Amino acid sequence: MPEPLRVPGASPRTLLGYLVGLGLLRIVARQADAGARACWRNGALELHSELDAGDLERFLLERWVPAPVVSPWNGGSGFFPKDNVDAFAAIETDGSQRLDSFRAAITAARAALRKNGLVSRPEPKLAKPALLRELRATLSDAAVEWFDAAIVLVGEGTAFPPVLGSGGNDGRYDIANNYAQAVVYALGLGAHQRAQRERVESLSAALWRTAGPQQKMSLAHLSRDASPVNSPAGESDALGNPWELALAIEGTLLLAAGVGRRLEDGAVAGLVAPFTLRPTGAGYGSAVAGEKGRAELWLPVWDAPATLADIETLFREARIQVGRRPARTGLDAARAAAELGVARGVTAFERLSILERAGLSNLAVPAGRVEVRERPAARALRTLDPWLGRLISHARGDVPHAQREAIEALERASFAVAQRGAPADVRSLLVALGRMEGVLSRAGDGSRPLGLGPIAPPARAWIAALDNRVAEVRLAIGLASVGEARPAVDGRLPALRDYLHGTGFDDRGRRRYEETTPGSVPSRAATVERLSAAHERRHQDAARAGRPELGFDRGVGLGLGDLSTLAGGRADERELGLLVDGLALLDYRGAPAFEVASDTAPVDPLIGILALAFHDPRSAAGSEGGEQPRCRPPIGWVSRLRAGRVREVTADALLRLRLAELPVIAEIDDLQIRGASGPRLAAAMLAQPRRGDVWRAARSATLQPTTPEHQENAT
């Protein structure tokens, strides 16, 4: 067997090139070498067959039997008086056997038109459906392959796989008629009989990307990805290679397989072709806000040689699954690629968006390549089902601009996590989640998606997907996770998310959006201002509820070095605030099981003292069973810190620690922290410090000896 042929003209990076590759495999396997195989490598089709390059060219020029392609249901199809009928006339008058099936399809189409009394383009509501059913019943099996690629009969109606426009036409461009013209050129019929050298050069250009002549013709959206007419000047006559169109249309016939099964899965009627999904306005740089997309094509790429039967099975099954359901959007497909929920053997997808950017015409815009490999970060997206899907569906309707903008940003961030899954992508998605919650909390009930309440997805997958070597990430997790481990005496107290986003609880303990956002935690203030305000509000609420402990009693523990970083103004506070807004939405039940990387920043002595005073780690009962005094912050500490009265609070903390039998060695003048402000200290003390760190601070800063029990707790 000859060496595999690399066919540069069949590139998976464009719709036209991909279809040319499918068409070549289909033609060779059916008409020249039943054992032919093909794969995609290094940006081109690799054809394994008994044909070498010369054999392949001679076969296409001399023996190729074109697929019979007719669309008598369209205007401009070549079957009506005002149409261009030259190509079909040339085919009908040619006597070669290789065009027998094409002539038979033309004859059957004319008979169906006569039977239905049609002399012009059929009226779409009654005449066209009747004609389509007549054609589906009378066309030969070979001709029905094109019918099924272009038209799907759904009950009494019709649907159109977007790769072939609206039933085999793109605006005024009828694909079947132009395919017939390409076949006439490729076979040297009619006016092209003497253009043998030109046809050979055109074929070589189509296959091997050599220099070759271009014809005045359009390849429609199969090639159009920039200029509306795909011409060098942008406004001149469209130029194209007839061989590329002929081979590409042969390739589209593989896309008809398995249509009926996908309809049973509940897919939208128009998106019933293999690997055809609802558009996602994310993941490609040329996306335009508000543009109209018809569909996305996720073209599967495989790097192991496969037979035509293998590829027919691949397109018939078209398996892209998210969990147990089939993918329906581009975001679903990206998630499936990241979770290995695709057909075996597929190594990547070339993604194309079919967009309306040229009036009624469409462009097939390359939207990037998505590799099929496991990306653990994509597991976090599972926790947003079905909430995220309902939000995206909501954005398709008449929604306020702020909501649409937030939902589109959330969709883009979700796609980036599925496509790449880097920690930076996860951070961006959390920021988008926080912004989305802010928009929903400020919206009225009538403008929110019906029945869509606040979410609380499990935090485990999100924390695992973040890079907790970053101080701002650790601080955000620690701050966002603070909440209640048990109900308060008079009901459930808010978690930090409720203070930040204005949510509350109904009579049954379910979280809901409140009509007004609590004014004591401003939504648009700086990060430190918001966190310190939430801390102050928490103390007030806990005191009103009769809680002896004013702070939150649950949270992922932070090292004192990280708290020193926050208090000293060395953290990126804007990034921290954005992350906290998103991370606060997660459910941290079982949070102590999470491993947050240790910080290496130095611990400021004042942070150690305040951590002891705010979060005394000792139990209420001493080792002898008697009562042990315990330091508790009074309700006014946070208010005074926010007012800048740091020295006053420090002096009070030293006194209370001594009364609680934790006499501090340092004097107040030794405990001034450079760069610290009262609000930053109030924000830092909102988090739960790691218990072991607080014990170490007690051992190093006080004269109080630690008991063996304390030593064990500290480790």
PDB file of N, CA, C and O in Angstrom, residues 44-67:
ATOM      1  N   ALA A  44      -4.425  18.627   8.612  1.00  0.00           N
ATOM      2  CA  ALA A  44      -4.865  18.197   7.279  1.00  0.00           C
ATOM      3  C   ALA A  44      -5.373  16.768   7.350  1.00  0.00           C
ATOM      4  O   ALA A  44      -5.092  16.028   8.303  1.00  0.00           O
ATOM      5  N   LEU A  45      -6.134  16.367   6.314  1.00  0.00           N
ATOM      6  CA  LEU A  45      -6.588  14.986   6.217  1.00  0.00           C
ATOM      7  C   LEU A  45      -5.421  14.099   5.798  1.00  0.00           C
ATOM      8  O   LEU A  45      -4.632  14.457   4.911  1.00  0.00           O
ATOM      9  N   GLU A  46      -5.311  12.943   6.427  1.00  0.00           N
ATOM     10  CA  GLU A  46      -4.330  11.933   6.022  1.00  0.00           C
ATOM     11  C   GLU A  46      -5.112  10.730   5.504  1.00  0.00           C
ATOM     12  O   GLU A  46      -5.830  10.074   6.249  1.00  0.00           O
ATOM     13  N   LEU A  47      -4.987  10.449   4.209  1.00  0.00           N
ATOM     14  CA  LEU A  47      -5.763   9.404   3.543  1.00  0.00           C
ATOM     15  C   LEU A  47      -4.911   8.157   3.359  1.00  0.00           C
ATOM     16  O   LEU A  47      -3.840   8.202   2.744  1.00  0.00           O
ATOM     17  N   HIS A  48      -5.376   7.045   3.921  1.00  0.00           N
ATOM     18  CA  HIS A  48      -4.698   5.755   3.789  1.00  0.00           C
ATOM     19  C   HIS A  48      -5.507   4.908   2.801  1.00  0.00           C
ATOM     20  O   HIS A  48      -6.631   4.488   3.095  1.00  0.00           O
ATOM     21  N   SER A  49      -4.950   4.645   1.631  1.00  0.00           N
ATOM     22  CA  SER A  49      -5.659   3.842   0.641  1.00  0.00           C
ATOM     23  C   SER A  49      -4.648   3.260  -0.345  1.00  0.00           C
ATOM     24  O   SER A  49      -3.443   3.496  -0.237  1.00  0.00           O
ATOM     25  N   GLU A  50      -5.156   2.515  -1.316  1.00  0.00           N
ATOM     26  CA  GLU A  50      -4.297   1.939  -2.350  1.00  0.00           C
ATOM     27  C   GLU A  50      -3.908   2.965  -3.405  1.00  0.00           C
ATOM     28  O   GLU A  50      -3.116   2.659  -4.310  1.00  0.00           O
ATOM     29  N   LEU A  51      -4.455   4.160  -3.324  1.00  0.00           N
ATOM     30  CA  LEU A  51      -4.206   5.192  -4.328  1.00  0.00           C
ATOM     31  C   LEU A  51      -3.048   6.084  -3.898  1.00  0.00           C
ATOM     32  O   LEU A  51      -3.008   6.550  -2.755  1.00  0.00           O
ATOM     33  N   ASP A  52      -2.137   6.333  -4.833  1.00  0.00           N
ATOM     34  CA  ASP A  52      -1.155   7.382  -4.581  1.00  0.00           C
ATOM     35  C   ASP A  52      -1.721   8.694  -5.110  1.00  0.00           C
ATOM     36  O   ASP A  52      -2.876   8.748  -5.575  1.00  0.00           O
ATOM     37  N   ALA A  53      -0.942   9.768  -5.064  1.00  0.00           N
ATOM     38  CA  ALA A  53      -1.452  11.080  -5.448  1.00  0.00           C
ATOM     39  C   ALA A  53      -1.937  11.093  -6.898  1.00  0.00           C
ATOM     40  O   ALA A  53      -3.015  11.624  -7.213  1.00  0.00           O
ATOM     41  N   GLY A  54      -1.150  10.505  -7.812  1.00  0.00           N
ATOM     42  CA  GLY A  54      -1.554  10.472  -9.221  1.00  0.00           C
ATOM     43  C   GLY A  54      -2.800   9.648  -9.436  1.00  0.00           C
ATOM     44  O   GLY A  54      -3.692  10.031 -10.212  1.00  0.00           O
ATOM     45  N   ASP A  55      -2.869   8.478  -8.752  1.00  0.00           N
ATOM     46  CA  ASP A  55      -4.057   7.626  -8.872  1.00  0.00           C
ATOM     47  C   ASP A  55      -5.310   8.368  -8.413  1.00  0.00           C
ATOM     48  O   ASP A  55      -6.382   8.260  -9.028  1.00  0.00           O
ATOM     49  N   LEU A  56      -5.189   9.105  -7.298  1.00  0.00           N
ATOM     50  CA  LEU A  56      -6.346   9.814  -6.756  1.00  0.00           C
ATOM     51  C   LEU A  56      -6.844  10.866  -7.747  1.00  0.00           C
ATOM     52  O   LEU A  56      -8.057  10.971  -7.990  1.00  0.00           O
ATOM     53  N   GLU A  57      -5.929  11.603  -8.334  1.00  0.00           N
ATOM     54  CA  GLU A  57      -6.343  12.626  -9.296  1.00  0.00           C
ATOM     55  C   GLU A  57      -7.008  11.992 -10.522  1.00  0.00           C
ATOM     56  O   GLU A  57      -8.050  12.470 -10.989  1.00  0.00           O
ATOM     57  N   ARG A  58      -6.394  10.917 -11.051  1.00  0.00           N
ATOM     58  CA  ARG A  58      -6.977  10.265 -12.244  1.00  0.00           C
ATOM     59  C   ARG A  58      -8.352   9.690 -11.926  1.00  0.00           C
ATOM     60  O   ARG A  58      -9.277   9.777 -12.751  1.00  0.00           O
ATOM     61  N   PHE A  59      -8.496   9.095 -10.741  1.00  0.00           N
ATOM     62  CA  PHE A  59      -9.794   8.541 -10.371  1.00  0.00           C
ATOM     63  C   PHE A  59     -10.861   9.638 -10.341  1.00  0.00           C
ATOM     64  O   PHE A  59     -11.966   9.472 -10.888  1.00  0.00           O
ATOM     65  N   LEU A  60     -10.572  10.758  -9.723  1.00  0.00           N
ATOM     66  CA  LEU A  60     -11.570  11.830  -9.626  1.00  0.00           C
ATOM     67  C   LEU A  60     -11.896  12.409 -10.990  1.00  0.00           C
ATOM     68  O   LEU A  60     -13.069  12.720 -11.287  1.00  0.00           O
ATOM     69  N   LEU A  61     -10.900  12.538 -11.836  1.00  0.00           N
ATOM     70  CA  LEU A  61     -11.130  13.126 -13.158  1.00  0.00           C
ATOM     71  C   LEU A  61     -11.876  12.180 -14.099  1.00  0.00           C
ATOM     72  O   LEU A  61     -12.719  12.616 -14.893  1.00  0.00           O
ATOM     73  N   GLU A  62     -11.617  10.873 -13.980  1.00  0.00           N
ATOM     74  CA  GLU A  62     -12.087   9.940 -15.003  1.00  0.00           C
ATOM     75  C   GLU A  62     -13.189   8.991 -14.538  1.00  0.00           C
ATOM     76  O   GLU A  62     -14.007   8.553 -15.359  1.00  0.00           O
ATOM     77  N   ARG A  63     -13.228   8.662 -13.234  1.00  0.00           N
ATOM     78  CA  ARG A  63     -14.165   7.610 -12.817  1.00  0.00           C
ATOM     79  C   ARG A  63     -15.123   8.023 -11.695  1.00  0.00           C
ATOM     80  O   ARG A  63     -16.066   7.284 -11.387  1.00  0.00           O
ATOM     81  N   TRP A  64     -14.902   9.119 -11.079  1.00  0.00           N
ATOM     82  CA  TRP A  64     -15.761   9.552  -9.965  1.00  0.00           C
ATOM     83  C   TRP A  64     -17.211   9.671 -10.415  1.00  0.00           C
ATOM     84  O   TRP A  64     -17.526  10.286 -11.429  1.00  0.00           O
ATOM     85  N   VAL A  65     -18.127   9.079  -9.650  1.00  0.00           N
ATOM     86  CA  VAL A  65     -19.571   9.163  -9.903  1.00  0.00           C
ATOM     87  C   VAL A  65     -20.155  10.175  -8.922  1.00  0.00           C
ATOM     88  O   VAL A  65     -20.258   9.898  -7.724  1.00  0.00           O
ATOM     89  N   PRO A  66     -20.532  11.353  -9.387  1.00  0.00           N
ATOM     90  CA  PRO A  66     -21.031  12.384  -8.468  1.00  0.00           C
ATOM     91  C   PRO A  66     -22.340  11.962  -7.799  1.00  0.00           C
ATOM     92  O   PRO A  66     -23.185  11.288  -8.399  1.00  0.00           O
ATOM     93  N   ALA A  67     -22.509  12.363  -6.546  1.00  0.00           N
ATOM     94  CA  ALA A  67     -23.768  12.112  -5.847  1.00  0.00           C
ATOM     95  C   ALA A  67     -24.885  12.912  -6.507  1.00  0.00           C
ATOM     96  O   ALA A  67     -24.692  14.066  -6.891  1.00  0.00           O
TER      97      ALA A  67
END
